[in-house]
Structure formats: C-alpha cells, structure tokens
PDB file of C-alpha atoms in Angstrom:
ATOM      1  CA  MET Y   1     230.652 204.701 317.634  1.00  0.00           C
ATOM      2  CA  ILE Y   2     231.018 200.993 318.286  1.00  0.00           C
ATOM      3  CA  LYS Y   3     234.532 199.618 318.010  1.00  0.00           C
ATOM      4  CA  THR Y   4     234.935 196.101 316.730  1.00  0.00           C
ATOM      5  CA  ASP Y   5     237.499 193.652 315.453  1.00  0.00           C
ATOM      6  CA  SER Y   6     234.849 191.793 313.455  1.00  0.00           C
ATOM      7  CA  ALA Y   7     235.997 193.302 310.148  1.00  0.00           C
ATOM      8  CA  PHE Y   8     232.621 193.344 308.392  1.00  0.00           C
ATOM      9  CA  SER Y   9     232.372 193.253 304.610  1.00  0.00           C
ATOM     10  CA  GLY Y  10     229.703 192.576 302.061  1.00  0.00           C
ATOM     11  CA  GLY Y  11     229.166 188.917 301.278  1.00  0.00           C
ATOM     12  CA  ARG Y  12     228.663 187.407 297.850  1.00  0.00           C
ATOM     13  CA  ASN Y  13     224.991 186.493 298.288  1.00  0.00           C
ATOM     14  CA  ILE Y  14     221.924 188.646 297.734  1.00  0.00           C
ATOM     15  CA  ALA Y  15     218.482 187.140 298.256  1.00  0.00           C
ATOM     16  CA  LEU Y  16     215.444 188.506 296.462  1.00  0.00           C
ATOM     17  CA  LYS Y  17     212.422 187.130 298.332  1.00  0.00           C
ATOM     18  CA  VAL Y  18     209.480 187.132 295.902  1.00  0.00           C
ATOM     19  CA  PRO Y  19     205.787 186.263 296.401  1.00  0.00           C
ATOM     20  CA  PRO Y  20     204.575 183.277 294.354  1.00  0.00           C
ATOM     21  CA  HIS Y  21     202.463 185.407 291.996  1.00  0.00           C
ATOM     22  CA  ARG Y  22     205.651 187.242 290.862  1.00  0.00           C
ATOM     23  CA  TYR Y  23     208.153 184.375 290.998  1.00  0.00           C
ATOM     24  CA  GLU Y  24     208.058 183.047 287.396  1.00  0.00           C
ATOM     25  CA  ALA Y  25     208.030 186.551 285.870  1.00  0.00           C
ATOM     26  CA  THR Y  26     210.986 187.514 288.061  1.00  0.00           C
ATOM     27  CA  LEU Y  27     212.941 184.427 286.964  1.00  0.00           C
ATOM     28  CA  ALA Y  28     212.124 185.208 283.332  1.00  0.00           C
ATOM     29  CA  PHE Y  29     213.447 188.753 283.764  1.00  0.00           C
ATOM     30  CA  TYR Y  30     216.864 187.641 285.026  1.00  0.00           C
ATOM     31  CA  ARG Y  31     217.077 184.592 282.733  1.00  0.00           C
ATOM     32  CA  ASP Y  32     215.434 185.768 279.470  1.00  0.00           C
ATOM     33  CA  VAL Y  33     215.776 189.550 279.503  1.00  0.00           C
ATOM     34  CA  LEU Y  34     219.121 190.075 281.252  1.00  0.00           C
ATOM     35  CA  HIS Y  35     220.487 186.651 280.199  1.00  0.00           C
ATOM     36  CA  LEU Y  36     222.271 186.131 283.500  1.00  0.00           C
ATOM     37  CA  PRO Y  37     223.761 182.643 283.861  1.00  0.00           C
ATOM     38  CA  GLU Y  38     222.137 180.426 286.473  1.00  0.00           C
ATOM     39  CA  VAL Y  39     224.116 179.232 289.474  1.00  0.00           C
ATOM     40  CA  ALA Y  40     224.548 175.468 289.131  1.00  0.00           C
ATOM     41  CA  GLY Y  41     223.006 173.004 291.537  1.00  0.00           C
ATOM     42  CA  PRO Y  42     219.666 172.250 293.149  1.00  0.00           C
ATOM     43  CA  THR Y  43     218.441 175.010 295.434  1.00  0.00           C
ATOM     44  CA  GLY Y  44     214.896 174.045 296.505  1.00  0.00           C
ATOM     45  CA  ASP Y  45     212.501 176.967 296.147  1.00  0.00           C
ATOM     46  CA  ALA Y  46     215.243 179.339 294.955  1.00  0.00           C
ATOM     47  CA  THR Y  47     217.013 179.947 291.668  1.00  0.00           C
ATOM     48  CA  GLY Y  48     220.435 181.555 291.685  1.00  0.00           C
ATOM     49  CA  PHE Y  49     221.956 183.804 289.047  1.00  0.00           C
ATOM     50  CA  VAL Y  50     225.518 185.033 288.625  1.00  0.00           C
ATOM     51  CA  PHE Y  51     225.249 188.749 289.414  1.00  0.00           C
ATOM     52  CA  GLY Y  52     228.722 190.153 288.804  1.00  0.00           C
ATOM     53  CA  PRO Y  53     230.914 188.971 291.683  1.00  0.00           C
ATOM     54  CA  CYS Y  54     227.776 188.033 293.654  1.00  0.00           C
ATOM     55  CA  ASN Y  55     225.068 185.404 293.524  1.00  0.00           C
ATOM     56  CA  LEU Y  56     221.498 186.681 293.268  1.00  0.00           C
ATOM     57  CA  TRP Y  57     219.075 184.160 294.773  1.00  0.00           C
ATOM     58  CA  VAL Y  58     215.439 184.544 293.764  1.00  0.00           C
ATOM     59  CA  ASP Y  59     213.417 182.763 296.444  1.00  0.00           C
ATOM     60  CA  ASN Y  60     209.760 181.761 296.044  1.00  0.00           C
ATOM     61  CA  CYS Y  61     208.225 182.883 299.356  1.00  0.00           C
ATOM     62  CA  PRO Y  62     204.560 182.139 300.036  1.00  0.00           C
ATOM     63  CA  GLY Y  63     203.033 184.642 302.435  1.00  0.00           C
ATOM     64  CA  LEU Y  64     204.826 187.697 301.082  1.00  0.00           C
ATOM     65  CA  SER Y  65     202.808 190.445 299.436  1.00  0.00           C
ATOM     66  CA  GLN Y  66     205.804 192.203 297.893  1.00  0.00           C
ATOM     67  CA  ALA Y  67     209.456 191.477 297.179  1.00  0.00           C
ATOM     68  CA  GLU Y  68     212.193 191.978 299.769  1.00  0.00           C
ATOM     69  CA  ILE Y  69     215.965 192.206 299.397  1.00  0.00           C
ATOM     70  CA  TRP Y  70     218.099 190.325 301.939  1.00  0.00           C
ATOM     71  CA  LEU Y  71     221.858 190.939 302.112  1.00  0.00           C
ATOM     72  CA  GLU Y  72     224.840 188.949 303.366  1.00  0.00           C
ATOM     73  CA  VAL Y  73     227.564 190.469 305.542  1.00  0.00           C
ATOM     74  CA  VAL Y  74     230.629 188.407 306.386  1.00  0.00           C
ATOM     75  CA  THR Y  75     232.875 188.709 309.396  1.00  0.00           C
ATOM     76  CA  ALA Y  76     235.951 187.104 310.907  1.00  0.00           C
ATOM     77  CA  ASP Y  77     234.292 186.602 314.317  1.00  0.00           C
ATOM     78  CA  VAL Y  78     230.563 185.800 314.469  1.00  0.00           C
ATOM     79  CA  GLU Y  79     230.419 185.877 318.269  1.00  0.00           C
ATOM     80  CA  ASP Y  80     231.972 189.352 318.352  1.00  0.00           C
ATOM     81  CA  ALA Y  81     229.602 190.409 315.558  1.00  0.00           C
ATOM     82  CA  ALA Y  82     226.622 189.284 317.645  1.00  0.00           C
ATOM     83  CA  ASN Y  83     227.870 191.468 320.511  1.00  0.00           C
ATOM     84  CA  VAL Y  84     228.338 194.437 318.173  1.00  0.00           C
ATOM     85  CA  MET Y  85     224.787 194.048 316.800  1.00  0.00           C
ATOM     86  CA  ALA Y  86     223.309 193.742 320.294  1.00  0.00           C
ATOM     87  CA  SER Y  87     225.254 196.824 321.459  1.00  0.00           C
ATOM     88  CA  ALA Y  88     223.861 198.731 318.477  1.00  0.00           C
ATOM     89  CA  GLY Y  89     220.309 197.733 319.462  1.00  0.00           C
ATOM     90  CA  LEU Y  90     219.719 195.691 316.304  1.00  0.00           C
ATOM     91  CA  ALA Y  91     217.119 192.956 316.494  1.00  0.00           C
ATOM     92  CA  ARG Y  92     218.187 189.336 315.998  1.00  0.00           C
ATOM     93  CA  ARG Y  93     215.788 187.688 313.561  1.00  0.00           C
ATOM     94  CA  ASP Y  94     216.816 184.035 313.703  1.00  0.00           C
ATOM     95  CA  GLU Y  95     213.171 182.957 313.509  1.00  0.00           C
ATOM     96  CA  ILE Y  96     212.713 184.104 309.907  1.00  0.00           C
ATOM     97  CA  GLU Y  97     214.690 181.323 308.210  1.00  0.00           C
ATOM     98  CA  ASP Y  98     216.482 178.265 309.558  1.00  0.00           C
ATOM     99  CA  LEU Y  99     220.168 178.311 308.670  1.00  0.00           C
ATOM    100  CA  GLY Y 100     220.587 174.643 309.468  1.00  0.00           C
ATOM    101  CA  PRO Y 101     222.820 172.881 311.955  1.00  0.00           C
ATOM    102  CA  GLY Y 102     226.418 173.934 311.987  1.00  0.00           C
ATOM    103  CA  PHE Y 103     225.912 177.191 310.073  1.00  0.00           C
ATOM    104  CA  ASP Y 104     228.114 179.861 311.680  1.00  0.00           C
ATOM    105  CA  GLY Y 105     225.914 182.920 311.440  1.00  0.00           C
ATOM    106  CA  PHE Y 106     222.624 184.605 312.304  1.00  0.00           C
ATOM    107  CA  TRP Y 107     219.998 186.988 310.954  1.00  0.00           C
ATOM    108  CA  ILE Y 108     219.475 190.628 311.951  1.00  0.00           C
ATOM    109  CA  SER Y 109     217.120 193.392 310.910  1.00  0.00           C
ATOM    110  CA  SER Y 110     218.745 196.734 310.091  1.00  0.00           C
ATOM    111  CA  PRO Y 111     217.165 200.023 311.207  1.00  0.00           C
ATOM    112  CA  SER Y 112     215.367 200.133 307.824  1.00  0.00           C
ATOM    113  CA  ASP Y 113     214.057 196.567 308.406  1.00  0.00           C
ATOM    114  CA  THR Y 114     216.304 195.117 305.707  1.00  0.00           C
ATOM    115  CA  ILE Y 115     217.255 191.558 306.643  1.00  0.00           C
ATOM    116  CA  HIS Y 116     220.977 190.801 306.804  1.00  0.00           C
ATOM    117  CA  LEU Y 117     222.684 187.450 307.184  1.00  0.00           C
ATOM    118  CA  ILE Y 118     225.755 187.850 309.380  1.00  0.00           C
ATOM    119  CA  ALA Y 119     228.005 184.893 308.537  1.00  0.00           C
ATOM    120  CA  ALA Y 120     231.539 183.719 309.160  1.00  0.00           C
ATOM    121  CA  ARG Y 121     233.841 184.677 306.317  1.00  0.00           C
ATOM    122  CA  THR Y 122     234.853 180.995 306.110  1.00  0.00           C
ATOM    123  CA  GLN Y 123     231.227 179.805 305.866  1.00  0.00           C
ATOM    124  CA  THR Y 124     230.360 178.393 302.456  1.00  0.00           C
ATOM    125  CA  TRP Y 125     226.830 179.213 301.324  1.00  0.00           C
ATOM    126  CA  ALA Y 126     226.698 178.491 297.598  1.00  0.00           C
TER     127      ALA Y 126
END
C-alpha cells in the first residue's frame, strides 16, 4: 500500500467525451429529457450541466468512436500526488488535453484506462 499525505478526494467535474455524431443527441438528453440546468458561461466545444453537486461537461470530441468518461480527483499537494501515481505505476497522460499555462494538475490513466484529472484542491476549473 502506498502511503501519502495528498488527501485525494473526488472533484466536482465529470467530463463525458462524445463523438460528433452523438453530441447533439447527448445534449438533448441532458437538457430536454432530464431537464438539467446548464452551467453558465462559454465553454468552447463543451456544454456543462449541473449534475447534483458536480458539473457534467459534455465535450464534442472529433476522432472518438464512442463516448468516454473522464473524472476529476483533487488533492492538497499535486507534486506529492505525481509521486504517488508514479510509484503506483500509473501512466501520465498529459498529451491528451492541454490544461493551459498555470493549471496546477495533470492527467493520468487508471488501470482500467479511465482518464483522471489530478488537480490542486484550490484550482478553479468551472
């Protein structure tokens, strides 16, 4: 077992990466069938919905053949978290999506190949 002081917890963001041929129908499901309120503000190729205490981001992702779920995990110490992930043999996946300058976090792939954003608890991301 790996010991850490990183204090991991689930973040408030869930990303549903959807291929273009399913994007509009997926938005309609959350907006028109479930009647979830949209998260305010421009988001580029993504639309956010209030999903209980979380935000569900539906991202239009050319090149995908099927939908993927990406999860956010927050931590008090991103550098320590990176060491914990490396010690556990988890692959860093920073190439999959640019987090932008100054973002305190990184991407990993879990053993089931689910993408996780590891971010500082103080990081604001919508």
